[in-house]
PDB file of C-alpha atoms in Angstrom:
ATOM      1  CA  UNK I1031     -82.566  25.253  -7.045  1.00 74.00           C
ATOM      2  CA  UNK I1032     -79.796  27.496  -5.754  1.00 83.00           C
ATOM      3  CA  UNK I1033     -77.175  28.499  -8.264  1.00 85.00           C
ATOM      4  CA  UNK I1034     -73.789  29.343  -6.808  1.00 84.00           C
ATOM      5  CA  UNK I1035     -71.519  31.565  -8.834  1.00 81.00           C
ATOM      6  CA  UNK I1036     -67.821  31.148  -8.131  1.00 80.00           C
ATOM      7  CA  UNK I1037     -66.111  34.389  -7.283  1.00 77.00           C
ATOM      8  CA  UNK I1038     -62.522  35.433  -7.547  1.00 74.00           C
ATOM      9  CA  UNK I1039     -60.882  37.953  -5.258  1.00 77.00           C
ATOM     10  CA  UNK I1040     -57.595  39.713  -5.867  1.00 81.00           C
ATOM     11  CA  UNK I1041     -55.266  41.263  -3.321  1.00 87.00           C
ATOM     12  CA  UNK I1042     -52.920  43.886  -4.728  1.00 90.00           C
ATOM     13  CA  UNK I1043     -49.622  45.121  -3.385  1.00 92.00           C
ATOM     14  CA  UNK I1044     -47.671  47.844  -5.114  1.00 91.00           C
ATOM     15  CA  UNK I1045     -43.888  47.942  -4.836  1.00 90.00           C
ATOM     16  CA  UNK I1046     -42.055  51.264  -4.970  1.00 86.00           C
ATOM     17  CA  UNK I1047     -38.557  51.775  -6.370  1.00 85.00           C
ATOM     18  CA  UNK I1048     -37.369  52.154  -2.784  1.00 89.00           C
ATOM     19  CA  UNK I1049     -38.647  48.659  -1.991  1.00 92.00           C
ATOM     20  CA  UNK I1050     -41.671  49.741   0.061  1.00 92.00           C
ATOM     21  CA  UNK I1051     -44.680  47.475  -0.401  1.00 94.00           C
ATOM     22  CA  UNK I1052     -48.149  49.028  -0.086  1.00 93.00           C
ATOM     23  CA  UNK I1053     -51.460  47.177   0.077  1.00 93.00           C
ATOM     24  CA  UNK I1054     -54.037  48.502  -2.384  1.00 92.00           C
ATOM     25  CA  UNK I1055     -57.691  48.041  -1.431  1.00 90.00           C
ATOM     26  CA  UNK I1056     -59.192  48.944  -4.831  1.00 88.00           C
ATOM     27  CA  UNK I1057     -60.317  52.494  -4.127  1.00 92.00           C
ATOM     28  CA  UNK I1058     -59.310  55.407  -6.323  1.00 93.00           C
ATOM     29  CA  UNK I1059     -58.431  57.504  -3.285  1.00 94.00           C
ATOM     30  CA  UNK I1060     -56.089  54.814  -1.957  1.00 94.00           C
ATOM     31  CA  UNK I1061     -54.373  54.391  -5.329  1.00 94.00           C
ATOM     32  CA  UNK I1062     -53.798  58.128  -5.654  1.00 94.00           C
ATOM     33  CA  UNK I1063     -52.360  58.213  -2.121  1.00 93.00           C
ATOM     34  CA  UNK I1064     -49.950  55.372  -2.885  1.00 92.00           C
ATOM     35  CA  UNK I1065     -48.919  56.881  -6.235  1.00 91.00           C
ATOM     36  CA  UNK I1066     -49.013  60.461  -4.980  1.00 91.00           C
ATOM     37  CA  UNK I1067     -45.849  61.611  -6.787  1.00 90.00           C
ATOM     38  CA  UNK I1068     -47.792  61.780 -10.047  1.00 93.00           C
ATOM     39  CA  UNK I1069     -51.281  62.284  -8.605  1.00 94.00           C
ATOM     40  CA  UNK I1070     -52.472  65.012 -10.998  1.00 95.00           C
ATOM     41  CA  UNK I1071     -51.318  63.138 -14.100  1.00 96.00           C
ATOM     42  CA  UNK I1072     -53.002  59.956 -12.857  1.00 96.00           C
ATOM     43  CA  UNK I1073     -56.274  61.718 -12.053  1.00 96.00           C
ATOM     44  CA  UNK I1074     -56.401  63.190 -15.548  1.00 97.00           C
ATOM     45  CA  UNK I1075     -55.562  59.839 -17.173  1.00 97.00           C
ATOM     46  CA  UNK I1076     -58.173  57.936 -15.149  1.00 97.00           C
ATOM     47  CA  UNK I1077     -60.868  60.507 -15.841  1.00 96.00           C
ATOM     48  CA  UNK I1078     -60.167  60.985 -19.547  1.00 98.00           C
ATOM     49  CA  UNK I1079     -60.120  57.218 -20.153  1.00 97.00           C
ATOM     50  CA  UNK I1080     -63.087  56.506 -17.842  1.00 97.00           C
ATOM     51  CA  UNK I1081     -61.114  53.896 -15.909  1.00 96.00           C
ATOM     52  CA  UNK I1082     -62.125  52.195 -12.667  1.00 94.00           C
ATOM     53  CA  UNK I1083     -59.460  51.380 -10.106  1.00 92.00           C
ATOM     54  CA  UNK I1084     -61.357  48.348  -8.845  1.00 88.00           C
ATOM     55  CA  UNK I1085     -61.322  46.578 -12.226  1.00 90.00           C
ATOM     56  CA  UNK I1086     -58.244  44.515 -13.038  1.00 90.00           C
ATOM     57  CA  UNK I1087     -58.088  45.479 -16.706  1.00 94.00           C
ATOM     58  CA  UNK I1088     -58.258  49.194 -15.895  1.00 95.00           C
ATOM     59  CA  UNK I1089     -55.771  48.892 -13.043  1.00 93.00           C
ATOM     60  CA  UNK I1090     -53.221  47.365 -15.430  1.00 93.00           C
ATOM     61  CA  UNK I1091     -53.657  50.353 -17.762  1.00 96.00           C
ATOM     62  CA  UNK I1092     -53.285  52.827 -14.882  1.00 95.00           C
ATOM     63  CA  UNK I1093     -50.094  51.203 -13.568  1.00 93.00           C
ATOM     64  CA  UNK I1094     -48.625  50.973 -17.083  1.00 95.00           C
ATOM     65  CA  UNK I1095     -49.318  54.683 -17.573  1.00 97.00           C
ATOM     66  CA  UNK I1096     -47.798  55.524 -14.169  1.00 94.00           C
ATOM     67  CA  UNK I1097     -44.639  53.580 -15.018  1.00 92.00           C
ATOM     68  CA  UNK I1098     -44.345  55.346 -18.384  1.00 94.00           C
ATOM     69  CA  UNK I1099     -44.354  58.911 -17.001  1.00 90.00           C
TER      70      UNK I1099
END
């Protein structure tokens, strides 16, 4: 028998204060390019907390941190 696992796919768009919407493909490099104003702080936060930008739970933490600094 073939077992089919349902899968769920997310598409993310980030909205800047200026109203610019940017598509986010899940890669760390892309996220750091979109949020480049605080790139060094984000890199340190992601690394020290061992976060993955392609996991929803971690992405929420990263965006919350970005919005707090």
